[in-house]
Short mmCIF file of C-alpha atoms and ligand atoms in Angstrom, two decimals:
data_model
loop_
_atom_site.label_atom_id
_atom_site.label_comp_id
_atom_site.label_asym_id
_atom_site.label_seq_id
_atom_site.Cartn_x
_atom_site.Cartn_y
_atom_site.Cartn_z
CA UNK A 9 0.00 0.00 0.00
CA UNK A 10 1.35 3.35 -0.95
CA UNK A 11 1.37 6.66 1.18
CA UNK A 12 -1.12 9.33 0.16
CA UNK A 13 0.73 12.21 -0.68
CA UNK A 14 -0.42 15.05 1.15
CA UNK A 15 -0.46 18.93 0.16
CA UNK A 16 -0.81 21.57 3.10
CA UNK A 17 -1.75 25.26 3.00
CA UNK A 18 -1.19 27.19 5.98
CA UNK A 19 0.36 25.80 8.84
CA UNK A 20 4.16 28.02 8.50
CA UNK A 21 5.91 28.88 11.20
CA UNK A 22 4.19 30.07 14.53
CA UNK A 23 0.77 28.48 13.28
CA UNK A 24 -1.04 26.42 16.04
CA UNK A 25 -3.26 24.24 14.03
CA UNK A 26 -1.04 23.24 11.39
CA UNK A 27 1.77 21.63 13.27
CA UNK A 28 -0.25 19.10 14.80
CA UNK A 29 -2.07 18.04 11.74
CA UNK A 30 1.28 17.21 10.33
CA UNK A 31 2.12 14.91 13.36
CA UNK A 32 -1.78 13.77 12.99
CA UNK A 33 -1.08 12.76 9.54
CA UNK A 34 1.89 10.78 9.80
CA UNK A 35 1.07 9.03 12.81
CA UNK A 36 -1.61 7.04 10.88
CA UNK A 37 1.83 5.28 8.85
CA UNK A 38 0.07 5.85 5.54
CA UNK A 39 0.16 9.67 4.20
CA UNK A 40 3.33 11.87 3.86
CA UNK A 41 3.47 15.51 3.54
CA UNK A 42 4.94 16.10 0.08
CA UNK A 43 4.43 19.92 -0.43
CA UNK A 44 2.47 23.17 0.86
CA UNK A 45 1.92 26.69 0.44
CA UNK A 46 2.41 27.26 4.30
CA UNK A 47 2.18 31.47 4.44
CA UNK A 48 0.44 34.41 2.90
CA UNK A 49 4.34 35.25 2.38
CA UNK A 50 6.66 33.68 -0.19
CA UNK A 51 9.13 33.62 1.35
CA UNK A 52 7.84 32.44 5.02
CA UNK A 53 6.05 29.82 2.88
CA UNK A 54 9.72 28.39 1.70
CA UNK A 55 11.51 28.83 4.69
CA UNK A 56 8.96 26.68 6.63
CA UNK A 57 8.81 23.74 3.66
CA UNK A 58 12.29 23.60 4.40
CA UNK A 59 12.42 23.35 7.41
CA UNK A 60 9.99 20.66 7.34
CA UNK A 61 12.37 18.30 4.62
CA UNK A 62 9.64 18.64 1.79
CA UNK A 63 11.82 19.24 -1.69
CA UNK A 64 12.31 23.34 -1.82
CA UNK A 65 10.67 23.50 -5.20
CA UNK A 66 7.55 22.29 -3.97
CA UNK A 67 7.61 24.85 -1.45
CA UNK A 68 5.22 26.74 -3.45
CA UNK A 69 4.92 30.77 -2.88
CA UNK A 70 1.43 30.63 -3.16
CA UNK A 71 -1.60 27.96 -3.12
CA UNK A 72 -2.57 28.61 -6.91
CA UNK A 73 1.14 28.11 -7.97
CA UNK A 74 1.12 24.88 -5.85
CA UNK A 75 -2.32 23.68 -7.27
CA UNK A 76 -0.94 24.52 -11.35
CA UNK A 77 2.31 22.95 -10.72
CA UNK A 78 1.33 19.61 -8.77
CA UNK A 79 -1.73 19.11 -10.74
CA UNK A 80 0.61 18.64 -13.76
CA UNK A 81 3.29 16.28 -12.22
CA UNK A 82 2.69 12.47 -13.17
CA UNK A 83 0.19 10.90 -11.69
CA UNK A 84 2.85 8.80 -9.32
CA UNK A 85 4.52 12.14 -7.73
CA UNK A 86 1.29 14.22 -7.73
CA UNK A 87 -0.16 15.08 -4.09
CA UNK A 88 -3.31 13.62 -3.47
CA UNK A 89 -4.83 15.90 -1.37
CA UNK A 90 -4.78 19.27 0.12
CA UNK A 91 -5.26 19.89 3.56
CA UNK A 92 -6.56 23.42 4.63
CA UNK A 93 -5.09 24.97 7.71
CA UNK A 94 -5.68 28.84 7.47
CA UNK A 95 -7.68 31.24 9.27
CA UNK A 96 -11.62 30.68 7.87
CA UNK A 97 -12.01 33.52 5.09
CA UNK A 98 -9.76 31.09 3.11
CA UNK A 99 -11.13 27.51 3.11
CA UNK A 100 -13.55 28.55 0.83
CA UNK A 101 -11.30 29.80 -2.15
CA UNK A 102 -8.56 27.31 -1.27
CA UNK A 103 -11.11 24.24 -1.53
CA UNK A 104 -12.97 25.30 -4.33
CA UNK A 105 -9.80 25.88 -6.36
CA UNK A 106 -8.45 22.36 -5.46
CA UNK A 107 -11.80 20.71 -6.17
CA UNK A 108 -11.58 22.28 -9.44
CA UNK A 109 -7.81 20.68 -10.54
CA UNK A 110 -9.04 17.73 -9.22
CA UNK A 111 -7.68 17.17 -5.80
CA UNK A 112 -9.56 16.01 -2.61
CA UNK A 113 -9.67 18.34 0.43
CA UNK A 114 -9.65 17.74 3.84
CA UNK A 115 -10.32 21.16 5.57
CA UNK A 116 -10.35 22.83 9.11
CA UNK A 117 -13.83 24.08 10.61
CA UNK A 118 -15.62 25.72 10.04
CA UNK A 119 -16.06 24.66 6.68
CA UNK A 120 -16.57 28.37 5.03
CA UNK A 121 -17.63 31.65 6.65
CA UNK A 122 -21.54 31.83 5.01
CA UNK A 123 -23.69 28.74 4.24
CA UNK A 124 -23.99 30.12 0.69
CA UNK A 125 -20.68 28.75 0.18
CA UNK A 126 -20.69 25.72 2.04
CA UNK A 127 -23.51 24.76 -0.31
CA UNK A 128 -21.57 25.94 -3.30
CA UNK A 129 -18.78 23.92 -2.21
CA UNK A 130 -20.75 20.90 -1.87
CA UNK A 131 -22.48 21.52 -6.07
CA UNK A 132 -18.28 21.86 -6.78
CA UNK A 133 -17.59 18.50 -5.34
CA UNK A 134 -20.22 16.54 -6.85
CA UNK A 135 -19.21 17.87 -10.09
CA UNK A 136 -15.53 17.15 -9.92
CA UNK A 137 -16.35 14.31 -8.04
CA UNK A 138 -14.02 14.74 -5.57
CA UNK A 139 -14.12 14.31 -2.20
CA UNK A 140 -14.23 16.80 1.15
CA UNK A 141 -14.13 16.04 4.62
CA UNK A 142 -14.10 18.72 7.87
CA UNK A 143 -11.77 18.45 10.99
CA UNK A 144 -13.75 18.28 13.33
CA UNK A 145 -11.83 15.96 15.35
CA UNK A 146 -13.84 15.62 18.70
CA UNK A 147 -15.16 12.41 16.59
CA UNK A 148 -11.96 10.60 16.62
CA UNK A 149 -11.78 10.04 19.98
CA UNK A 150 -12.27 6.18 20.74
CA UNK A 151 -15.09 6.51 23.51
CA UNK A 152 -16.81 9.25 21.82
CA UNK A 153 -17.18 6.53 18.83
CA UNK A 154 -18.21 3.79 21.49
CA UNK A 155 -21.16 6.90 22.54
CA UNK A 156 -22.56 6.90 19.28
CA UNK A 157 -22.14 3.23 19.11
CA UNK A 158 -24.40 3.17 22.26
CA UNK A 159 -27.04 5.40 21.16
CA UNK A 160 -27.15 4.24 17.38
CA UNK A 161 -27.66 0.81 18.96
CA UNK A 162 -30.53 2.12 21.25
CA UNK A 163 -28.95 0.94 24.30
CA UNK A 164 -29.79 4.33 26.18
CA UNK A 165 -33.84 4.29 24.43
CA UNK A 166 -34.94 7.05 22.65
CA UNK A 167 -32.61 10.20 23.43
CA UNK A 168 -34.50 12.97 24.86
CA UNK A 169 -32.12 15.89 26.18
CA UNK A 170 -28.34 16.68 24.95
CA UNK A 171 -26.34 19.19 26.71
CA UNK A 172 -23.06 19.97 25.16
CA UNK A 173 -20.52 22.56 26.07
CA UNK A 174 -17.44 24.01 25.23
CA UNK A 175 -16.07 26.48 27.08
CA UNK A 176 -12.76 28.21 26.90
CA UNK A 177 -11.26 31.30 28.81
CA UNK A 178 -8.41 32.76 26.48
CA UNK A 179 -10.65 35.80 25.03
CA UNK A 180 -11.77 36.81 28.00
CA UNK A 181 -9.74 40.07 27.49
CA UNK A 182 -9.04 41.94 24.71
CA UNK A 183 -5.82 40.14 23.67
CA UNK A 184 -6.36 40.42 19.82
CA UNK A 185 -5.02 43.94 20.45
CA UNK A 186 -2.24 43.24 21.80
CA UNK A 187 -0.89 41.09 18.52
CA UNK A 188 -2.02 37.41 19.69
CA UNK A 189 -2.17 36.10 16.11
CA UNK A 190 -4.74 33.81 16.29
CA UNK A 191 -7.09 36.03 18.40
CA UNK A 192 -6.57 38.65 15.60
CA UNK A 193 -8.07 37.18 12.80
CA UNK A 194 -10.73 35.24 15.13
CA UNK A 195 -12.21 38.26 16.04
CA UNK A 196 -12.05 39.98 12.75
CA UNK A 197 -14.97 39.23 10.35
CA UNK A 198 -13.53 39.66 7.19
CA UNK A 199 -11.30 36.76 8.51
CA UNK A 200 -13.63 34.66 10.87
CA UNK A 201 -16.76 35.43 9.45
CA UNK A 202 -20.16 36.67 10.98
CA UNK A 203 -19.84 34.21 13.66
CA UNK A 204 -16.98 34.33 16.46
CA UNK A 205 -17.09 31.56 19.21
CA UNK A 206 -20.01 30.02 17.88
CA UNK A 207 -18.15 29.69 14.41
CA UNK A 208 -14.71 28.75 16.15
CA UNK A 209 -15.77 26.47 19.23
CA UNK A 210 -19.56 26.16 18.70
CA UNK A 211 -19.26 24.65 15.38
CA UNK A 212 -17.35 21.94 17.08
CA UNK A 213 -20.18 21.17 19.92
CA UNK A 214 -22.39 21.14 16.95
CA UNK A 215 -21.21 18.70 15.44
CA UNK A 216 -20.16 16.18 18.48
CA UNK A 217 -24.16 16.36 19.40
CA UNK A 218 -25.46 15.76 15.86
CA UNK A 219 -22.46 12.62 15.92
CA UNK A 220 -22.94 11.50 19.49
CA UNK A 221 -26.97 11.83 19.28
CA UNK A 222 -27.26 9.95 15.82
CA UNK A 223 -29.95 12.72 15.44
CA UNK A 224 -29.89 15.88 13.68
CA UNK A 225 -30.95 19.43 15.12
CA UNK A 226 -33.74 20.83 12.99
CA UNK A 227 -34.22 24.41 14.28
CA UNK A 228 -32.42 26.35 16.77
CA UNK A 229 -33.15 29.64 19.78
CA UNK A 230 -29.73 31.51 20.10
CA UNK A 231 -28.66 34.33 22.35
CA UNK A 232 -24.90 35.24 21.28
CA UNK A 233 -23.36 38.08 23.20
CA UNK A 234 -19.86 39.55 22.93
CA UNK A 235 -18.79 40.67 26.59
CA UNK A 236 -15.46 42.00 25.73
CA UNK A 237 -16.08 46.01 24.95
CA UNK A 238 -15.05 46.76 21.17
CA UNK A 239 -14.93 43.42 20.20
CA UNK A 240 -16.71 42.81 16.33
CA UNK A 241 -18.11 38.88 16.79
CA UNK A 242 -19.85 37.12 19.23
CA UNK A 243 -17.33 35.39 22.31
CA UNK A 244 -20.51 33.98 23.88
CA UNK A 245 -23.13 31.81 22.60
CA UNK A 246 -26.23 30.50 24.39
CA UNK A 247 -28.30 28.03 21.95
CA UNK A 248 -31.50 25.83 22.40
CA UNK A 249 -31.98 23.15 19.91
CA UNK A 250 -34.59 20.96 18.91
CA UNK A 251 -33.43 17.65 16.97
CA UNK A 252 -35.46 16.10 14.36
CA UNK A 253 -36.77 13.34 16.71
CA UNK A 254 -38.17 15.73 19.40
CA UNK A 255 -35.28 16.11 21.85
CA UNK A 256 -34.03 18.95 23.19
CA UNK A 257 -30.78 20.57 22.91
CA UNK A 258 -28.90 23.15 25.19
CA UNK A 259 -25.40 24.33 23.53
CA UNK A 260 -23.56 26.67 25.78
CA UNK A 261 -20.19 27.61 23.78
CA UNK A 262 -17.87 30.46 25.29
CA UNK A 263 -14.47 31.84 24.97
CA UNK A 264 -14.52 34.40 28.32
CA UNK A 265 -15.01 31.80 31.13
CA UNK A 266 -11.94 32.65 32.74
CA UNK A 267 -9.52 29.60 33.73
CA UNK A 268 -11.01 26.92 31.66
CA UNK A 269 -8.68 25.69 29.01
CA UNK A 270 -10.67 23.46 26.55
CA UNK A 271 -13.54 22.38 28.40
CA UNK A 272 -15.81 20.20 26.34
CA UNK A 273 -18.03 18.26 27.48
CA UNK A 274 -21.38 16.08 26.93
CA UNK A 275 -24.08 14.72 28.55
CA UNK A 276 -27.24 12.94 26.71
CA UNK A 277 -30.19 11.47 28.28
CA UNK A 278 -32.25 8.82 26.90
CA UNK A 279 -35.26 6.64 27.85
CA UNK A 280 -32.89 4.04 29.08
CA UNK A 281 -29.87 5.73 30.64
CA UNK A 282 -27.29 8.77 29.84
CA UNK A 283 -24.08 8.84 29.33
CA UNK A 284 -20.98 11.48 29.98
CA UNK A 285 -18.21 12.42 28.15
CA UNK A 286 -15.61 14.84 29.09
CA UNK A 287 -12.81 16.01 26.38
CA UNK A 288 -10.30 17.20 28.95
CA UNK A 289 -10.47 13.66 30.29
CA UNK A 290 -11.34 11.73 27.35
CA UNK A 291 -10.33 8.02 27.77
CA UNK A 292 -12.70 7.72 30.14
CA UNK A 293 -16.52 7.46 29.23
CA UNK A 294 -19.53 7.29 32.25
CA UNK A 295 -22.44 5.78 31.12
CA UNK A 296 -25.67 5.81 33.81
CA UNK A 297 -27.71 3.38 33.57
CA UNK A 298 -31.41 3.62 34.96
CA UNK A 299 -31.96 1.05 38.25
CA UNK A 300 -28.80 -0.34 38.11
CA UNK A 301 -26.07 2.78 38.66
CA UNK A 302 -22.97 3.96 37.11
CA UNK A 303 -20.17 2.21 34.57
CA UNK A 304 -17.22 3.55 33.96
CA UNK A 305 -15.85 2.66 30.64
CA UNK A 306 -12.01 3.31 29.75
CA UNK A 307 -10.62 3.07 26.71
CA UNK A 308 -7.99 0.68 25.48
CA UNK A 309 -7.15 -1.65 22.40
CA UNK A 310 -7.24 -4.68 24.64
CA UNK A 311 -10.77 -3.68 25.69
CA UNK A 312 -12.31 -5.68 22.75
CA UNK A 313 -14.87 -7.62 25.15
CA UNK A 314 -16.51 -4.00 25.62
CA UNK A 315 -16.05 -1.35 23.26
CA UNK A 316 -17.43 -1.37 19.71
CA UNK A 317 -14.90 -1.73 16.68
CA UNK A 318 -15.18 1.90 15.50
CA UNK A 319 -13.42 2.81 19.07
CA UNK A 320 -10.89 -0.62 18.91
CA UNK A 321 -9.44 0.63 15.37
CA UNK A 322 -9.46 4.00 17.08
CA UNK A 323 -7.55 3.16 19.64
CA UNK A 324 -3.84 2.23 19.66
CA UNK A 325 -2.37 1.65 22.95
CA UNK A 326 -3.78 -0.51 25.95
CA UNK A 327 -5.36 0.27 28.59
CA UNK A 328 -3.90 3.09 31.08
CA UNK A 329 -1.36 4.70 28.31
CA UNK A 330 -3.71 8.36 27.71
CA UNK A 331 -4.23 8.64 23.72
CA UNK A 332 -5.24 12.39 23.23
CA UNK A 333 -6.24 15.17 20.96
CA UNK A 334 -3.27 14.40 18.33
CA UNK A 335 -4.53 10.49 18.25
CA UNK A 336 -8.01 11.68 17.58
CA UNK A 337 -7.11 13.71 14.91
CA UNK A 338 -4.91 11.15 13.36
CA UNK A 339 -8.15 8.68 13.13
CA UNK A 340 -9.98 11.57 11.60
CA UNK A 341 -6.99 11.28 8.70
CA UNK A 342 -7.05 7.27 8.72
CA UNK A 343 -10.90 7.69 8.01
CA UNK A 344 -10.04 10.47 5.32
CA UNK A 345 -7.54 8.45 3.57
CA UNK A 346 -9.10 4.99 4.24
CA UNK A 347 -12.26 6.94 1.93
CA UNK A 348 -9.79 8.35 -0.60
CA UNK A 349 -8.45 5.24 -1.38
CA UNK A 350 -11.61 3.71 -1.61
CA UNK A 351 -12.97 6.37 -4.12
CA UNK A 352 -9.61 5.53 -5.75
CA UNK A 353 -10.77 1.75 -6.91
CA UNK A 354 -8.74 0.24 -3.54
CA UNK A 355 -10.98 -2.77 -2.37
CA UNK A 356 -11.23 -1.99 1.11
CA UNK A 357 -13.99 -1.47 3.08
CA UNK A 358 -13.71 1.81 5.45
CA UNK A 359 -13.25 1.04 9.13
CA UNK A 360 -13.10 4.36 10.58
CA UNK A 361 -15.55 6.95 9.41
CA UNK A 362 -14.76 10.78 9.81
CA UNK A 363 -16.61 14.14 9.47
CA UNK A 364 -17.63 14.81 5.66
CA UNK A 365 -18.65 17.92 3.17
CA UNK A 366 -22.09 17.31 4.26
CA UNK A 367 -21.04 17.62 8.30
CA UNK A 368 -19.26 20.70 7.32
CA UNK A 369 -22.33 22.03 5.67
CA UNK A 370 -24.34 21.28 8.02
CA UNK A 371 -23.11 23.38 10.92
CA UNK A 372 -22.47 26.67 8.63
CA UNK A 373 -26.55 25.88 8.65
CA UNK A 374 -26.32 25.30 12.48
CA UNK A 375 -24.41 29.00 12.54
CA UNK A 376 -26.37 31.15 9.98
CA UNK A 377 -29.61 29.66 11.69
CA UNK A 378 -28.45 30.87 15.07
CA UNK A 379 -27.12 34.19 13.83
CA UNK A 380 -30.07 35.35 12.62
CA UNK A 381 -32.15 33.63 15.58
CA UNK A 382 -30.02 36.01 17.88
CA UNK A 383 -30.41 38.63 16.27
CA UNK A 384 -34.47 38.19 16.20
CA UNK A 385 -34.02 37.90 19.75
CA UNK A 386 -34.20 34.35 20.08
CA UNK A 387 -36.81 33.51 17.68
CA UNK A 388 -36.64 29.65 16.61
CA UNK A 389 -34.99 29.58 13.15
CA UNK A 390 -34.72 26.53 10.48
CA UNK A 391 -31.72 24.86 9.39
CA UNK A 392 -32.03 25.57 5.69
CA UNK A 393 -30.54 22.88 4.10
P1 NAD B 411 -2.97 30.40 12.79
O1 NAD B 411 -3.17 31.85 12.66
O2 NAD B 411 -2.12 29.89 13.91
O3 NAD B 411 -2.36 29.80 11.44
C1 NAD B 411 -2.84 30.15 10.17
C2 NAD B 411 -1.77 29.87 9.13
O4 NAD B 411 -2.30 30.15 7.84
C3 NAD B 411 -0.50 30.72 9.28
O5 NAD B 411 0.63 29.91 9.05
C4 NAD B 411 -0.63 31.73 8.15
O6 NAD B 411 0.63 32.21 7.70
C5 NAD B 411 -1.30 30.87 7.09
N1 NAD B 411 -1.91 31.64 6.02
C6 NAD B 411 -2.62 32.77 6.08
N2 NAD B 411 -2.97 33.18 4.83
C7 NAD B 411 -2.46 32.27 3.97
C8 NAD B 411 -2.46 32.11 2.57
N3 NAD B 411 -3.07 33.01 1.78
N4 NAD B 411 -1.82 31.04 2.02
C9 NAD B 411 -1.19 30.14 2.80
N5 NAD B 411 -1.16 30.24 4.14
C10 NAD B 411 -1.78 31.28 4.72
O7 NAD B 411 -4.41 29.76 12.86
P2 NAD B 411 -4.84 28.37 13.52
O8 NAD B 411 -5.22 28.58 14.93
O9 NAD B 411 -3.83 27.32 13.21
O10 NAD B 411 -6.21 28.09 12.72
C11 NAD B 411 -6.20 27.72 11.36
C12 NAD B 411 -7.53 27.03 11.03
O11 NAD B 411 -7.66 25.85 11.80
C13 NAD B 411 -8.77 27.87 11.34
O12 NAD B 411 -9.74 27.66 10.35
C14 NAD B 411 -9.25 27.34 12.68
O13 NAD B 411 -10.65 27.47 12.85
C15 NAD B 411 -8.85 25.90 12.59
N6 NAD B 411 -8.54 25.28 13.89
C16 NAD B 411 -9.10 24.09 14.19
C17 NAD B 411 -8.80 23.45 15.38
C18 NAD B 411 -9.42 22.11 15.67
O14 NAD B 411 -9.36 21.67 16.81
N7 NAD B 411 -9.98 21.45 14.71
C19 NAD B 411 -7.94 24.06 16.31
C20 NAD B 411 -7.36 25.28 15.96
C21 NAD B 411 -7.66 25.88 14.75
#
């Protein structure tokens, strides 16, 4: 089996983001990073290929000259796919002009900054036939696999409340004026889009609900509020949600609560029994079952006898050795390439699954619906879709 040759844009020098998809992608053993455009400068953009051993000439000074050139190298040295890993006004340029010379795209979250172009994106990919999937990576974590395992199986019943949150503290001051380089462009519009935390961090909680619940959210209440004085987007965002079944939702997704680092968390409660999942914790999973108490599930490879195969292949060490937020993003690019080489004519049959176009479009749906629900003071407001 070959490596998928992999094509990054973004992710230079002093990037957060970037760095750790590269470690992400070549734990999984099967994709190599073979060139990028990794800066809006030229010369940045070299001097970080470099640095990372990728051949200096295909340390391209700009995305389009990297898309023109590699798109007419023989099929044996071309990249396979491009990875997106810049700030959000971007993705949707970057992914559209890959689509177009015929490259797949895996791409950071959110997926675009309007839902106009998500869906655009989505009419470019079933044209060129190529394929798109979103990072949202939350869903690579082994136990939050064996959660939807539990709920798709109906173990819990029917699901009837979800309560997801993600709360961070690092905006709780103003620090995008005092040059912090990724609160810059977060809080910036014409970089972030209309949405700020709810785009950045909500997007995510989104999506783990909509995964976890096996359900999807069909309209949505939201009260988005930016506490930090002179600040352009949201850092606050308050949501109600009703899924498509009839359960209830409550997203609570803010970057201002002082002290908490990257607190995700969910609980869902069924019928049957609930379960808890905490991201700052996440090889553990509780499950509560009704009449007979508590389980505590851990993850592990050797823990075959009771967790579901999705969260075995997702899982590489035994029991008691922490896999974390690099390993989950790593089976996010086994899943990726596992599909790409399906779509290529490989017979093999997926194991891991991972976030696609349609997840991505999904919550710009999940954002524009709440954006415009806040600012019609909470009115309930459709997914359009
Ligand atoms: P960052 O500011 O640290 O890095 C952005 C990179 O993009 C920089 O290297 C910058 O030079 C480069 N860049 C900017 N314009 C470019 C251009 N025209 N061509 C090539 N490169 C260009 O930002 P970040 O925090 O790494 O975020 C990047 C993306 O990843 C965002 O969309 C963000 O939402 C997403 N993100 C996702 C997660 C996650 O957990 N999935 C975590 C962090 C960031």
């Amino acid at each position: 089996m070959r490596k998928l040759r992999m094509g990054m844009v973004g992710g230079g020098e002093g990037a957060f983001i970037g760095a750790v998809h590269r470690m992400a992608a070549s734990l999984t053993g099967e994709i190599e990073l073979v060139c990028g455009a990794f800066s809006s400068s030229a010369e940045r953009s070299r001097k970080s290929g470099i640095a990372l051993g990728i051949a200096p000439m295909r340390a391209y000074p700009n995305y389009r000259q990297m898309l023109e050139v590699e798109s007419t190298l023989p099929s044996d040295a071309r990249m396979d796919f491009v990875t997106i890993v810049t700030p959000n006004y971007l993705h949707y340029e970057i992914a559209r002009a890959a689509l177009e010379t015929g490259f797949h795209v895996l791409c950071e979250k959110p997926l675009t900054t309007t839902l106009e172009q998500a869906l655009a994106l989505k009419d470019v990919a079933a044209r060129t036939g190529r394929l798109v999937g979103v990072t949202f990576n939350y869903t690579g974590y082994p136990l939050v696999k064996h959660a939807r395992h539990l709920v798709g199986l109906g173990a819990l019943g029917e699901v009837r409340k979800v309560f997801v949150e993600y709360l961070q503290g690092w905006l709780a001051f103003p620090v995008e004026r005092d040059g912090q380089k990724q609160a810059e462009w977060r809080t910036d519009p014409e970089r972030a889009g209309a949405a700020g935390c709810l785009g950045d961090i909500g997007t995510h909680a989104f999506n783990l609900a909509e995964y976890v619940a096996c359900l999807r959210v069909r309209e949505v209440s939201a009260d988005l509020t930016t506490f930090v004085q002179g600040r352009q987007v949201d850092d606050d965002a308050a949501v109600l949600m009703r899924f498509e079944n009839g359960a209830k939702g409550v997203l609570c997704a803010s970057q201002v609560a002082i002290d908490e680092e990257n607190a995700l968390t969910i609980r869902l409660y069924g019928t049957k029994g609930s379960l808890e999942w905490r991201q700052e914790e996440p090889n553990t999973l509780v499950v509560k079952w009704a009449g007979r108490g508590r389980e505590v599930l851990r993850s592990g490879v050797n823990y075959r006898d009771r967790l579901c195969p999705q969260a075995i292949a997702a899982s590489r060490l035994p029991c008691g050795h922490p896999e974390g937020f690099i390993e989950a993003l790593a089976n996010l690019y086994r899943g990726f390439a596992e599909a790409v080489r399906h779509h290529e004519g490989e017979p093999l049959a997926p194991l891991l699954d991972h976030p696609t176009l349609d997840d991505g479009v999904r919550a710009m749906a999940f954002v524009e619906a709440a954006l415009q629900s806040s600012q019609a003071e909470g009115q309930w407001k459709t997914l359009k879709l």
